[in-house]
Every structure is written in C-alpha cells, then in structure tokens.
Tab-separated table of C-alpha atoms in Angstrom:
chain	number	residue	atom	x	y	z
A	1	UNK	CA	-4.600	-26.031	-8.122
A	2	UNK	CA	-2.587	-27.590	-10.824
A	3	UNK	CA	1.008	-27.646	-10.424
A	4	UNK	CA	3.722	-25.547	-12.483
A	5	UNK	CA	3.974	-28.687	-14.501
A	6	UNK	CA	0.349	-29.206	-15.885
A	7	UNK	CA	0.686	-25.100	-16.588
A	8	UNK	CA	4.246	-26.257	-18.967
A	9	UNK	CA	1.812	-28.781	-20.790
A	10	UNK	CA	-1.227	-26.332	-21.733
A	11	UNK	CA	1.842	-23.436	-22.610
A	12	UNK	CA	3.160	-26.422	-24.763
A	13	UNK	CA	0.031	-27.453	-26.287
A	14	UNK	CA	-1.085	-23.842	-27.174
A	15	UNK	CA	2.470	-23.027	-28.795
A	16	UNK	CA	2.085	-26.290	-30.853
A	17	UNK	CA	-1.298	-25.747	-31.729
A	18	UNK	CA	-0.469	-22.046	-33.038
A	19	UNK	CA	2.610	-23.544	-34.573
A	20	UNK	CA	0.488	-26.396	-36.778
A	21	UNK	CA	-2.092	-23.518	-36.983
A	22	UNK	CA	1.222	-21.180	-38.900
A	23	UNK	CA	2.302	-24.220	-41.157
A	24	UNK	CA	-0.681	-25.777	-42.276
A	25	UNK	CA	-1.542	-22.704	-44.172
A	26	UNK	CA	-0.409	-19.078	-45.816
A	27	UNK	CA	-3.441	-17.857	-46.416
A	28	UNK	CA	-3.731	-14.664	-44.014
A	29	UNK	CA	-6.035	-15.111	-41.189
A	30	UNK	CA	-9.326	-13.895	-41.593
A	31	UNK	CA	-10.290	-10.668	-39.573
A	32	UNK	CA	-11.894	-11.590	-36.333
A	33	UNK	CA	-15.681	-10.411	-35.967
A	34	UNK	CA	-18.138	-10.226	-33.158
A	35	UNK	CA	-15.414	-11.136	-30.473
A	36	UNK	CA	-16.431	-11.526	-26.929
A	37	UNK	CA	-13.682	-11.128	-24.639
A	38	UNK	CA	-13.718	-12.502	-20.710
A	39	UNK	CA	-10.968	-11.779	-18.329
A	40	UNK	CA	-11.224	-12.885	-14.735
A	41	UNK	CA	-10.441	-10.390	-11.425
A	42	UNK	CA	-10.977	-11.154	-7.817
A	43	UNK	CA	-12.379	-7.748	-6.885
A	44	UNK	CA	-16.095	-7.902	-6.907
A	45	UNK	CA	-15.889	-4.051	-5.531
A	46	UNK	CA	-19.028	-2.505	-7.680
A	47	UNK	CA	-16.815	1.093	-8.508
A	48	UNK	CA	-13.882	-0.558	-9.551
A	49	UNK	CA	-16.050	-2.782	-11.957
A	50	UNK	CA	-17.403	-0.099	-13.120
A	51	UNK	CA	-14.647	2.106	-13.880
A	52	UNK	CA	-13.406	-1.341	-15.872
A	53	UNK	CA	-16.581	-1.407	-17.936
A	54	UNK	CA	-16.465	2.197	-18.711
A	55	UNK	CA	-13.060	1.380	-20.130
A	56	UNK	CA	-14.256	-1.539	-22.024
A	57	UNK	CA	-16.727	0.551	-23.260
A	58	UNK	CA	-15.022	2.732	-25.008
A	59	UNK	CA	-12.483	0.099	-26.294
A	60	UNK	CA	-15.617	-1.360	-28.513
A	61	UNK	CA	-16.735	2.082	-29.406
A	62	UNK	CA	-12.947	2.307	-31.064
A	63	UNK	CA	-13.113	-1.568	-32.324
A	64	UNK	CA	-16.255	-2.594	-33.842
A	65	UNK	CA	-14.932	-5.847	-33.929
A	66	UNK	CA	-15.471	-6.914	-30.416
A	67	UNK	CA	-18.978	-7.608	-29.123
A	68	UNK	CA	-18.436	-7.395	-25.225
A	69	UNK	CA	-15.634	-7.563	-22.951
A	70	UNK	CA	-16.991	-9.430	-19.617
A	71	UNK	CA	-14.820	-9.095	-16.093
A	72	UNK	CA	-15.928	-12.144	-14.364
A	73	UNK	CA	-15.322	-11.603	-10.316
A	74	UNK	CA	-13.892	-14.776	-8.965
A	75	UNK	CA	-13.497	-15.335	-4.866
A	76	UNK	CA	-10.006	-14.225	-3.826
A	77	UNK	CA	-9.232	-17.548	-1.481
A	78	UNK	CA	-9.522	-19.583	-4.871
A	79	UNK	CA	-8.829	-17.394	-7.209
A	80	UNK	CA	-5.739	-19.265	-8.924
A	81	UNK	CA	-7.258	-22.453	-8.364
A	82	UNK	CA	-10.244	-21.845	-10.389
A	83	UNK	CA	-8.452	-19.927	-13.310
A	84	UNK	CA	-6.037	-23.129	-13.665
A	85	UNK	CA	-9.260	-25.472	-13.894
A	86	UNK	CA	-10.547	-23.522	-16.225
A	87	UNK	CA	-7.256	-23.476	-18.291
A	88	UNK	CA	-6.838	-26.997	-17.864
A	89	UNK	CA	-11.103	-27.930	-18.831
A	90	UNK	CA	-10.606	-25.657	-22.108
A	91	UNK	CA	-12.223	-23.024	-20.773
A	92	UNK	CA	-9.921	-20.508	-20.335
A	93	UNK	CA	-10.382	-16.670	-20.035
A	94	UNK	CA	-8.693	-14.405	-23.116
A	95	UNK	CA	-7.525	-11.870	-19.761
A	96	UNK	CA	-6.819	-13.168	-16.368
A	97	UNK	CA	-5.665	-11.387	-13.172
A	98	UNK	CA	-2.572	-13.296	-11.296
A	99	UNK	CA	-1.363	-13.056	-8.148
A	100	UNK	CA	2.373	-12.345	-7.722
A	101	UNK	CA	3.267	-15.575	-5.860
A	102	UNK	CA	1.724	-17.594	-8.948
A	103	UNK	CA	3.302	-15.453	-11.526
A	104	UNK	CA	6.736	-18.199	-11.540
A	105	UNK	CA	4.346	-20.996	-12.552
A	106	UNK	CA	2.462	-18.709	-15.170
A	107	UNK	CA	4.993	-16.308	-16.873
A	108	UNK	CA	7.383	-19.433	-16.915
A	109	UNK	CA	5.144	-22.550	-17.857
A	110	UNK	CA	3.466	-21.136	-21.298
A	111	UNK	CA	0.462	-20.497	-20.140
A	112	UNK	CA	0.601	-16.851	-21.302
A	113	UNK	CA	0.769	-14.955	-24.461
A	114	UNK	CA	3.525	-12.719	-25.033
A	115	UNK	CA	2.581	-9.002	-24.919
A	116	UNK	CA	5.784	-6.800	-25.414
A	117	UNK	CA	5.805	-6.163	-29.113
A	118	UNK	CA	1.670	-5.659	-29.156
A	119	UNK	CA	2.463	-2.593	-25.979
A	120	UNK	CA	5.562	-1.847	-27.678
A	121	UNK	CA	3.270	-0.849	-31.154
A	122	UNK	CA	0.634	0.419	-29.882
A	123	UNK	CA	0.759	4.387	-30.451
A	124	UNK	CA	0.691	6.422	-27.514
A	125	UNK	CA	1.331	3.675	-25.025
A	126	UNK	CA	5.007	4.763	-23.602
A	127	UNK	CA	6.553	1.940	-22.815
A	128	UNK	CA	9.718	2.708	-21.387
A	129	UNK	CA	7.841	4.664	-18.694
A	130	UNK	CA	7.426	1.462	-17.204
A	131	UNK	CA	9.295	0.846	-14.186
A	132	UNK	CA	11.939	-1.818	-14.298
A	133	UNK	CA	11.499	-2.954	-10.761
A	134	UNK	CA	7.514	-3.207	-10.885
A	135	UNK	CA	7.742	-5.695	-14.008
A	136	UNK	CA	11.098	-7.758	-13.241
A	137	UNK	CA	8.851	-10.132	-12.051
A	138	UNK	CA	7.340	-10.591	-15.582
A	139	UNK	CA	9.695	-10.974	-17.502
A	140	UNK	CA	10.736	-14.308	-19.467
A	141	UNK	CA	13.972	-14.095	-21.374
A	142	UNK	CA	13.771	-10.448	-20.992
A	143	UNK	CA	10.296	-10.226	-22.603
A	144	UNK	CA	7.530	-8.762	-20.593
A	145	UNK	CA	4.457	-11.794	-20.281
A	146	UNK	CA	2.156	-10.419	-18.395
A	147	UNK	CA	1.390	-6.689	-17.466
A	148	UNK	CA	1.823	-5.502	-13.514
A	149	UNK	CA	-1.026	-3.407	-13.183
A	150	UNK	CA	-0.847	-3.253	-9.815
A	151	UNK	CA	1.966	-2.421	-7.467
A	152	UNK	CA	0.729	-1.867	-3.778
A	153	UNK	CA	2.804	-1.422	-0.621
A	154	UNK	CA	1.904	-2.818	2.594
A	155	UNK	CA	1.561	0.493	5.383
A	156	UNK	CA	0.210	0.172	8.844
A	157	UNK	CA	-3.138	1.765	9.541
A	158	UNK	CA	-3.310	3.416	13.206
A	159	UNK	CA	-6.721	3.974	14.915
A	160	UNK	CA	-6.081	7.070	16.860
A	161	UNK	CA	-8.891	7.498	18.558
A	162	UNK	CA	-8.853	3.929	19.883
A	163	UNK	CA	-5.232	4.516	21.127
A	164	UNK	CA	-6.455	7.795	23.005
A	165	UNK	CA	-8.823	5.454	24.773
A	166	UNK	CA	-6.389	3.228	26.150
A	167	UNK	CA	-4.432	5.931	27.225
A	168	UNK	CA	-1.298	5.577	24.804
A	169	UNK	CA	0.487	7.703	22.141
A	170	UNK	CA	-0.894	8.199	18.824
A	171	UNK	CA	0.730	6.622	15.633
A	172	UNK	CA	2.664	9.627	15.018
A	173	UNK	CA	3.728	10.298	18.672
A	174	UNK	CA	5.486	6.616	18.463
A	175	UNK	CA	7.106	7.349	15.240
A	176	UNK	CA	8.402	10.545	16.867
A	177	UNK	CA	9.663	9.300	20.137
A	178	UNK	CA	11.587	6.765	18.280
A	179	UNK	CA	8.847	4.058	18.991
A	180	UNK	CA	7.826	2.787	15.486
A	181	UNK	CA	8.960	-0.593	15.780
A	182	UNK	CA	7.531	-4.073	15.985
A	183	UNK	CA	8.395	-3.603	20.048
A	184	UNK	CA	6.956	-0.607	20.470
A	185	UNK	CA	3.926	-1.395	18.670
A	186	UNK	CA	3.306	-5.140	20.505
A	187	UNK	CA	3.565	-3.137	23.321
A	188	UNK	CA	1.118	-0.750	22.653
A	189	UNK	CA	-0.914	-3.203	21.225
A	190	UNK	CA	-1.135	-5.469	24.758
A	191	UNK	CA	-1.900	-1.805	26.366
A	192	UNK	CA	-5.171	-1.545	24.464
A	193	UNK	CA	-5.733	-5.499	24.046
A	194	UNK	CA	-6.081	-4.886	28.482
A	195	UNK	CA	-7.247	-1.479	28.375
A	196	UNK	CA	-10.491	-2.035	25.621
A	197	UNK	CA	-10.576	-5.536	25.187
A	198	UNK	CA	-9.819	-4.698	21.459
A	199	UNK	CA	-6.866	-6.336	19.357
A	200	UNK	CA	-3.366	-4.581	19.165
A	201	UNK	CA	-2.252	-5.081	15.920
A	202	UNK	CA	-3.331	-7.576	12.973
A	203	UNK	CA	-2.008	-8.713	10.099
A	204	UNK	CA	-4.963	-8.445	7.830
A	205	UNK	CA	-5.935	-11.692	5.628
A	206	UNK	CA	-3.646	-13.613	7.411
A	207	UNK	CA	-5.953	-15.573	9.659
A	208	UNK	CA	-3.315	-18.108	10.628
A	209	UNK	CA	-3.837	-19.438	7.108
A	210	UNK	CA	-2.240	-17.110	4.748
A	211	UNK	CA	0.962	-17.584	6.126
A	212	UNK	CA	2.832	-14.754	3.318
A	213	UNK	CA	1.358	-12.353	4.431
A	214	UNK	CA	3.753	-12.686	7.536
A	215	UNK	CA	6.299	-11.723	5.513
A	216	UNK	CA	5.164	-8.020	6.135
A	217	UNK	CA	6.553	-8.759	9.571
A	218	UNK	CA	9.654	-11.265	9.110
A	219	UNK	CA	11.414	-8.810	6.820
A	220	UNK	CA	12.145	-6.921	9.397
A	221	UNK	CA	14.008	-9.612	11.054
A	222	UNK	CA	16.083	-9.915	7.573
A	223	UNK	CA	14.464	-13.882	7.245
A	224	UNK	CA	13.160	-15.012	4.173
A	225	UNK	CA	11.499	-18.433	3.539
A	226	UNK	CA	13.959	-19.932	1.123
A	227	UNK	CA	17.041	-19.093	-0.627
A	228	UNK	CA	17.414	-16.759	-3.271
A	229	UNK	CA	17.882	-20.277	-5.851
A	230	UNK	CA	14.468	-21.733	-4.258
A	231	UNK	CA	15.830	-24.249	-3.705
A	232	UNK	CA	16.965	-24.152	0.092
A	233	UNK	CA	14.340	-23.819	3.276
A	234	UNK	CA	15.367	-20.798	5.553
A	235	UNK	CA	12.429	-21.478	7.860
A	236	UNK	CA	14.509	-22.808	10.197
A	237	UNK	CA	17.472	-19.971	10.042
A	238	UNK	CA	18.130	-17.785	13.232
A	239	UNK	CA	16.098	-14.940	11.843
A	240	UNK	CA	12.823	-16.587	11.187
A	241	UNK	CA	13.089	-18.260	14.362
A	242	UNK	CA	13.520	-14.862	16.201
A	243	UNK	CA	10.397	-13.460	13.833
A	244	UNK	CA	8.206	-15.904	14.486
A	245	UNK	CA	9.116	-16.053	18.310
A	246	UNK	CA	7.765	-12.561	18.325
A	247	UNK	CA	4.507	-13.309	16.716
A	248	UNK	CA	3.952	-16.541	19.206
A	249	UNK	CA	4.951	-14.266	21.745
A	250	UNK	CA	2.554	-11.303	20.716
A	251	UNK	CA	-0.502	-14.118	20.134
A	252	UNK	CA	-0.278	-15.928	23.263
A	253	UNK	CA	1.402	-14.309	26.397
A	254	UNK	CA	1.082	-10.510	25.662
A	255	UNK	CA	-2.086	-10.316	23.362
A	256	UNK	CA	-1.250	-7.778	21.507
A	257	UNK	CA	-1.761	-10.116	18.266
A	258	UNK	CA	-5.212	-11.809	17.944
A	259	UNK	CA	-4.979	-15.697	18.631
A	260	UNK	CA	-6.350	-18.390	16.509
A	261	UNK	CA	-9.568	-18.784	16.166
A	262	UNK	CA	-10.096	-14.738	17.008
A	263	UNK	CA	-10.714	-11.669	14.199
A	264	UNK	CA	-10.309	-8.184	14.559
A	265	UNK	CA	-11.532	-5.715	12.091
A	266	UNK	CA	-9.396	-2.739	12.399
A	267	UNK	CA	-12.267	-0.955	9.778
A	268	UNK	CA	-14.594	-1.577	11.727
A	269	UNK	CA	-13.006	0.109	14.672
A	270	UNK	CA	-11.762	-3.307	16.405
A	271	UNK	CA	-8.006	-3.086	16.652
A	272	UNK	CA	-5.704	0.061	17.270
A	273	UNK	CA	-3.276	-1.258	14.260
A	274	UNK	CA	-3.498	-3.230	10.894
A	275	UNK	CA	-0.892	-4.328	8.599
A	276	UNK	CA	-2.657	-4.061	5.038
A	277	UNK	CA	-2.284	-2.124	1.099
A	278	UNK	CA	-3.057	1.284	0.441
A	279	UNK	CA	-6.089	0.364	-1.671
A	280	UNK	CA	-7.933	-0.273	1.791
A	281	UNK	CA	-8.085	3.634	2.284
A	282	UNK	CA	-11.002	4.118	0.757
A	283	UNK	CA	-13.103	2.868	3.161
A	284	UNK	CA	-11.592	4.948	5.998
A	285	UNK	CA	-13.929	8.128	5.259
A	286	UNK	CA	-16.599	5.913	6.266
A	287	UNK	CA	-15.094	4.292	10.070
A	288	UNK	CA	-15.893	7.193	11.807
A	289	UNK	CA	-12.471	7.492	13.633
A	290	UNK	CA	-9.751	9.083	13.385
A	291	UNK	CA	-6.845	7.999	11.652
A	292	UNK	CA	-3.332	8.114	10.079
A	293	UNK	CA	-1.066	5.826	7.536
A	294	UNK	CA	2.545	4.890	8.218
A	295	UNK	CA	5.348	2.669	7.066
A	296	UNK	CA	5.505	-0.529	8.305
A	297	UNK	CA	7.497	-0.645	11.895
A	298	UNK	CA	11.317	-1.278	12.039
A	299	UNK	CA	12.526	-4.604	13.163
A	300	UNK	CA	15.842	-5.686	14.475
A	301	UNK	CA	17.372	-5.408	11.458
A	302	UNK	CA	15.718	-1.544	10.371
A	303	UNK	CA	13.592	-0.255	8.078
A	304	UNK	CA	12.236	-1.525	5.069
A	305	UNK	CA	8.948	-2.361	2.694
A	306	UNK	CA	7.127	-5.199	0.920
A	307	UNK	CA	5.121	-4.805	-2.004
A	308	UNK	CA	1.886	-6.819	-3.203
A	309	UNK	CA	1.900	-7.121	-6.957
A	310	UNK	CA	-0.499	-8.693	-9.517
A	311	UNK	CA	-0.460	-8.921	-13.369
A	312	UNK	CA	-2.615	-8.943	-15.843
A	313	UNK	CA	-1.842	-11.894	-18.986
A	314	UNK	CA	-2.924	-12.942	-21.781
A	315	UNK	CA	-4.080	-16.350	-21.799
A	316	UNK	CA	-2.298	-18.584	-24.928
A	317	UNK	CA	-5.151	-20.834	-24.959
A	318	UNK	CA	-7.467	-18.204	-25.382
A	319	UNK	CA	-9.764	-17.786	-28.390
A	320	UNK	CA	-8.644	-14.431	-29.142
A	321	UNK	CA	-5.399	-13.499	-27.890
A	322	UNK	CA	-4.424	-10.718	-30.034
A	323	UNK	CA	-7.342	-8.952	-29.694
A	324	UNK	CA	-7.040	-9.511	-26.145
A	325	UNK	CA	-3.388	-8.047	-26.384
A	326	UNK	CA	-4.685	-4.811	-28.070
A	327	UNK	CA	-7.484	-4.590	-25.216
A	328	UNK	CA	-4.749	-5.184	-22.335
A	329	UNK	CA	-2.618	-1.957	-24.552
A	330	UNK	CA	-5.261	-0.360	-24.292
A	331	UNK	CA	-6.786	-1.459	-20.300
A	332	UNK	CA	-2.998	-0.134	-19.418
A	333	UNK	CA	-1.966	2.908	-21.370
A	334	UNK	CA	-1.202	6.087	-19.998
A	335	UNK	CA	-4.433	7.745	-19.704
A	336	UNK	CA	-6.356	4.695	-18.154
A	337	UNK	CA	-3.306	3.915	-15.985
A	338	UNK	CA	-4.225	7.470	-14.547
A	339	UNK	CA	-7.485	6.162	-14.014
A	340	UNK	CA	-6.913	2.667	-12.751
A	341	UNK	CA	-4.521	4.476	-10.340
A	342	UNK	CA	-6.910	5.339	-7.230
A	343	UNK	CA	-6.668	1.321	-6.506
A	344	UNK	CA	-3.964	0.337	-8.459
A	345	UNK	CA	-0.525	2.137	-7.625
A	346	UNK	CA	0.581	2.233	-11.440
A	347	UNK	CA	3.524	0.750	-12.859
A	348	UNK	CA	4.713	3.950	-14.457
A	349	UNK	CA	7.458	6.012	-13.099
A	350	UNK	CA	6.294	9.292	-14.480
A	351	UNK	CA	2.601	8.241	-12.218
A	352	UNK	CA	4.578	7.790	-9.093
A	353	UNK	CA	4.432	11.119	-8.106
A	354	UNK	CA	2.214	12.956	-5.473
A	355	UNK	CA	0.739	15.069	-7.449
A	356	UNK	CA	-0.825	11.969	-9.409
A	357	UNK	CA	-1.122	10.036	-6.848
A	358	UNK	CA	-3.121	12.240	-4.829
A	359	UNK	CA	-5.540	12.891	-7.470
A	360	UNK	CA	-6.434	9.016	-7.843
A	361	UNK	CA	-6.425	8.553	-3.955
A	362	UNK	CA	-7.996	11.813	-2.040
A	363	UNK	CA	-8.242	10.019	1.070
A	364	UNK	CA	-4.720	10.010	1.531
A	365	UNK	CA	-2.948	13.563	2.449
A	366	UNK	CA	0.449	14.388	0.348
A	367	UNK	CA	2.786	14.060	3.317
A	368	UNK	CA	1.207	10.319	3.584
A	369	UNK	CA	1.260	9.599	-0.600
A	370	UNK	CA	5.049	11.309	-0.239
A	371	UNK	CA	6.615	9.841	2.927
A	372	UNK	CA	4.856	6.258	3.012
A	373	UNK	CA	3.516	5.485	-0.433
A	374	UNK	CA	6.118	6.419	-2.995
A	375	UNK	CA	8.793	4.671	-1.339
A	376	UNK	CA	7.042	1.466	-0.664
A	377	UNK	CA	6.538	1.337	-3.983
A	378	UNK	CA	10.374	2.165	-5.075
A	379	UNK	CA	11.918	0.056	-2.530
A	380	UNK	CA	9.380	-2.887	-1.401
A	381	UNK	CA	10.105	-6.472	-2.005
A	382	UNK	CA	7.627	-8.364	-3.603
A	383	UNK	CA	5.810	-10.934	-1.132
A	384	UNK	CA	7.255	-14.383	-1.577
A	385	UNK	CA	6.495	-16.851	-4.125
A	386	UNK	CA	7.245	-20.155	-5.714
A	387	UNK	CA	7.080	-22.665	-8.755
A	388	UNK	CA	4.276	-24.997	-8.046
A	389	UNK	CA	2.931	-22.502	-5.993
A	390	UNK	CA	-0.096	-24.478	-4.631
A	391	UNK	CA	1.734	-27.486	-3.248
A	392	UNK	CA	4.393	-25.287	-1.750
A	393	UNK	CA	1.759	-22.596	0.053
A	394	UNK	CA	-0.473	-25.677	0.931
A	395	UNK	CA	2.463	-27.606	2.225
A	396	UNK	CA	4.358	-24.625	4.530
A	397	UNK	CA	0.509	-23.865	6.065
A	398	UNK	CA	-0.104	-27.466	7.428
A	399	UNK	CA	3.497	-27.215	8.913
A	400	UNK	CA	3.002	-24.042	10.525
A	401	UNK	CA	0.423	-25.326	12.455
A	402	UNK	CA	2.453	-26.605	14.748
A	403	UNK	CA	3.367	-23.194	15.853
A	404	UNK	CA	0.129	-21.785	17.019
A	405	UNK	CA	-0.367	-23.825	20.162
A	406	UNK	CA	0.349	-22.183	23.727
A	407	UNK	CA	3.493	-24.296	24.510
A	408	UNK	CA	4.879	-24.854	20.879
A	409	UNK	CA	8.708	-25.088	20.460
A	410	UNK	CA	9.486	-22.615	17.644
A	411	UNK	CA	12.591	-23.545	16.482
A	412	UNK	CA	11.625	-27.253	16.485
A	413	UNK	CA	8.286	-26.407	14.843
A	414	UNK	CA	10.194	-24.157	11.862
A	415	UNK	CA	12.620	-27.335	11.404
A	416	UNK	CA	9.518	-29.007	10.702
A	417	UNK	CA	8.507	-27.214	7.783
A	418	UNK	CA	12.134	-27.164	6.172
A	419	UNK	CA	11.612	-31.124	6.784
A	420	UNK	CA	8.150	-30.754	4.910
A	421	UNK	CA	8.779	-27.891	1.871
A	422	UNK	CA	12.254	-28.624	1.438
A	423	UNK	CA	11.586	-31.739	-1.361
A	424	UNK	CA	9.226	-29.639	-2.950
A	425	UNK	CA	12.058	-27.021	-3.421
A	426	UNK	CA	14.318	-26.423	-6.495
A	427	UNK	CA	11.882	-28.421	-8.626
C-alpha cells in the first residue's frame, strides 16, 4: 500500500484537474449518459451481494442515465492495498469500501469526494438522523467525506454446549456469578483447552498477524497503542505490558488462547469462546450448538466496548463522481439503511432500536440486540488507526513478533516496537 502521502498527491491532482476542468470553460456540463458505475467491497457473501444489486437495480430503474452499477468483491487481507493501486494506476473505482483504520489517510489526503451537500439535498434522506459518534471519524473540517455504513460492535460468542462438555458454567452462569472477565474466561478457557482438546477463547482474524484486533482485549486494561496526538508509542506503557502479559500467558502456559501456528473455528464448533462482530450471527442457525451473545469480558480496569467501522466514499478521481454521490444518497437512505441493516448496524439513531434491529437480525433475541448490541454501538471505541496506515500496521506486526516465543520478555519486546513505530509517528 501507498502511503498517506501518495493518497495527498492523487487528492491534489483530482482537485486541480476539476479546478482547470471549472476555469477553462462556462459552458454547463453536458448531462452524463450510459454511466457505468463500479464500487469495490470485501464481502464476497452471495446474499449480501445480492441485496446490493437489488438496490442498484432499482437506482437505474429511477435514473436512466446509468447503465450498470458493478460491486467488485476484493480479498479482505488486501483490500486497501489493491484499491490504492488502482487509485494510483488510474483506475480507480467511482464507490469504494474503507476500512476504519485507513479512513485518516483517505478522508484526509484528497482522495475522496465530498458528499455532505449531495445527502444533505437529496429529498427524503434525513440527515440529521445520523449519529454524531458513528461519523466523527469522517469528517474533514466538519464536512462528512465518506459515509459510515457500517458500525459493528465486537461481542463474545459462547458455545454452550461445548462448555457443558468440559464440565464448566455456561456463558450466562459466568456473567451471573460475577465471572465475565478476561480471568474468568482464560480460566474457563484452559478448563476446556484440557478437558476437549478444543481452544478456550480466540480472537477471531487475529492470527498473530492482525495485531488490532487485540485491541478488543487491551481496552480492558485501559492501554492504547499511541497517544491521543499519534504521535507518541504507548506500547511500552504499564497497561499494555500487563495486557499483553495476559495474552502470552493465556497462549503459552495455560492454553486457553490458541498458539501460533494453531486455528480454532469457534463456528465450526472448535473453541468454547470467540471475540468477533455481530454480523457473524448469521451463520449460528447453521453450527448445530447451542449458543448465546455477550459483551465483551471486563478487564482490570471494567467494562467497556470497541466498535469496527467502515465507510463508504466517493472516489475524486473517479469518472463519475456525482452520479456516484446520488447513488451513495441513495445506497444509504432511510429505507435501504433498514435493509442494509441485518449486516450493517446502521448509522442512524432512530435504527438503533430493538425493534429495528431485530427485524434485520432474527438470529439474535431482543434481550441480546438490547443488552449487548445497542450499547456497543453507543459507547464502543473505534479500533485503532493511523496516517500511513500500511507502514505503521506493517511495522508494529514485525515487532510483535518478538512476543510470541515461549520465553519472550514482554516488556522488553513492547519497548521494541515503540523503538520501531515511534519515527513513523506524528508524521
């Protein structure tokens, strides 16, 4: 992936261009004809492609204008990677999917078209039911730049039936006996890791690669990997050290975690707990076990939640932004939010209710939608992120791996990192 800086110059080079484009001429712009618009996802999940094209559908039925509007699935692992090669060859999408720890380098480099005034315009769209904390991140200059479709809290799954077999409490029996906690659940965990051979808990999509996902764990230690400038490592500060003693800890002497080198699907009835988003519950009628949905366990420092968030922009080098603009008004309004919703926890307040969130997700009972859903989504923290979000991500992974070894020093392997990330920091 390109850095935030090659993002600044193709931001700079379409505002230029559309600049020259304004001044070289006042004849109006001719209206656009057989447009074909392409916006890039990650999900190649056939009902939620589906549900897109029968909202495309009707988009062209409304706008003879537009030929075809094309989702092109792109792998997850490199996702942003590819989308900033094709931005960089030319080739950029008119719609793209980002990920919330890339949105610094896109909302601020240019790279996207703004899209306020379009959703602001467009009748029937309701803009001020959008929530303020699910599109803070953004926001340029107190514009919104791209659109967060998608605000999903991290729960933990519990296989029931798996911790019957091992002989220990079910999910809910922890929470009641005071028990839901990263303790009490490592401890659990080691009981069926020795009773089953089965994991304890995972951290799904982690893999000892995606290290930010571990921030669904360290939060409850109150660490955070830099300062709230970004420009200061706090890898190395007393409460990461404690967090991540706890996951060496849980990997190699108690195996509650899986090690390296080991996977554990908790779908497919492989470990008793899983750290992952909502949107995974619809595979659950399928595992054949029984099984419930809770926060994520207190740490030392109590309770709290982290959100994963994505956006959906408008590319500025695209061929047809403001056609794309009307589209994304039209992906995200009210009704189609609604619809968009049994995968995609909206970013409407008047949506974040049970009633409406219950419709879109019948897997999930109220009591879980109210107690566990609703507020992850009104008081998670978004996952971490960073300008020049490649070189950081890339950078903190190779230094982690210092850490998952048998005998590692913890604190001396987290001063590492700072020694690594910190130069990239504050750039």
């Amino acid at each position: 992936m390109r850095s935030a800086k090659m993002l600044t110059a193709v931001g700079l080079l379409a505002g230029t261009s559309l600049l020259l484009a304004g001044c070289a001429s006042s004849t109006p712009a001719a209206e656009p004809k057989n447009v074909e618009l392409r916006m890039t996802v990650w999900t190649a999940n056939e009902d939620q492609l589906a549900l897109f094209d029968d909202i495309a559908d009707q988009y062209i039925a409304e706008h003879p204008e537009v030929k075809s509007i094309t989702f092109e699935p792109l792998p997850f692992e490199d996702y942003t990677t590819t989308l900033t090669t094709q931005v960089a060859g030319g080739k950029a999408p008119d719609l793209a999917w980002i990920l919330e720890n890339a949105a610094l380098d896109f909302v601020d480099s240019g790279a996207l078209a703004p899209i306020q005034d379009t959703l602001e315009k467009t009748d029937g769209y309701e803009f001020d039911d959008l929530s303020d904390a699910a599109t803070a991140l953004w926001q340029k200059d107190g514009e919104l730049i791209a659109y967060p479709f998608s605000t999903s809290p991290f729960v933990m799954f519990a296989n029931d039936d798996l911790l019957r077999a091992a002989g220990q409490p079910t999910a809910a029996e922890l929470q009641a006996a005071g028990k839901w906690n990263w303790e009490g659940i490592s401890e659990v965990g080691a009981a069926v890791n020795a009773a089953t051979g089965k994991a304890g808990f995972v951290v799904r999509d982690f893999d000892y690669t995606s290290w930010d996902n571990l921030a669904s764990v360290w939060m409850g230690w109150g660490a955070e990997p830099w300062g709230d400038d970004g420009a200061s490592c706090e890898f190395d500060s007393p409460e990461m050290v404690d967090a991540f003693t706890f996951l060496h800890e849980a990997a190699f002497d108690k195996k509650s975690m899986p090690g390296p080198g080991t996977t554990a699907d908790f779908f497919a009835g492989e470990s008793a707990f899983t750290v992952t988003q909502i949107s995974r519950a619809s595979v659950l009628p399928d595992s054949g076990f029984a099984w419930d949905l809770l926060p994520l366990p207190e740490g030392p420092e109590g309770e709290y939640s982290m959100v994963g968030q994505a956006g959906i922009g408008v590319m500025a080098t695209g061929k047809n932004a403001p056609v794309a603009a009307d589209f994304l008004a039209f992906f995200s309004n009210p009704e189609n939010s609604k619809k968009l919703a049994q995968w995609f926890p909206p970013a409407r307040t008047s949506q974040l209710s049970t009633e409406t969130l219950a419709a879109a997700n019948p897997v999930l009972s109220a009591d879980q939608i109210e107690n566990v859903v609703i507020p992850g989504i009104e008081t998670g923290v978004v996952r971490p992120g960073h300008t020049d979000s490649a070189k950081v991500g890339q950078t903190v992974r190779a230094a982690l791996d210092a850490i998952w070894t048998p005998d590692a020093d913890i604190e001396e392997s987290l001063i590492g990192v700072c020694d690594a990330v910190e130069p990239l920091l504050g750039k």
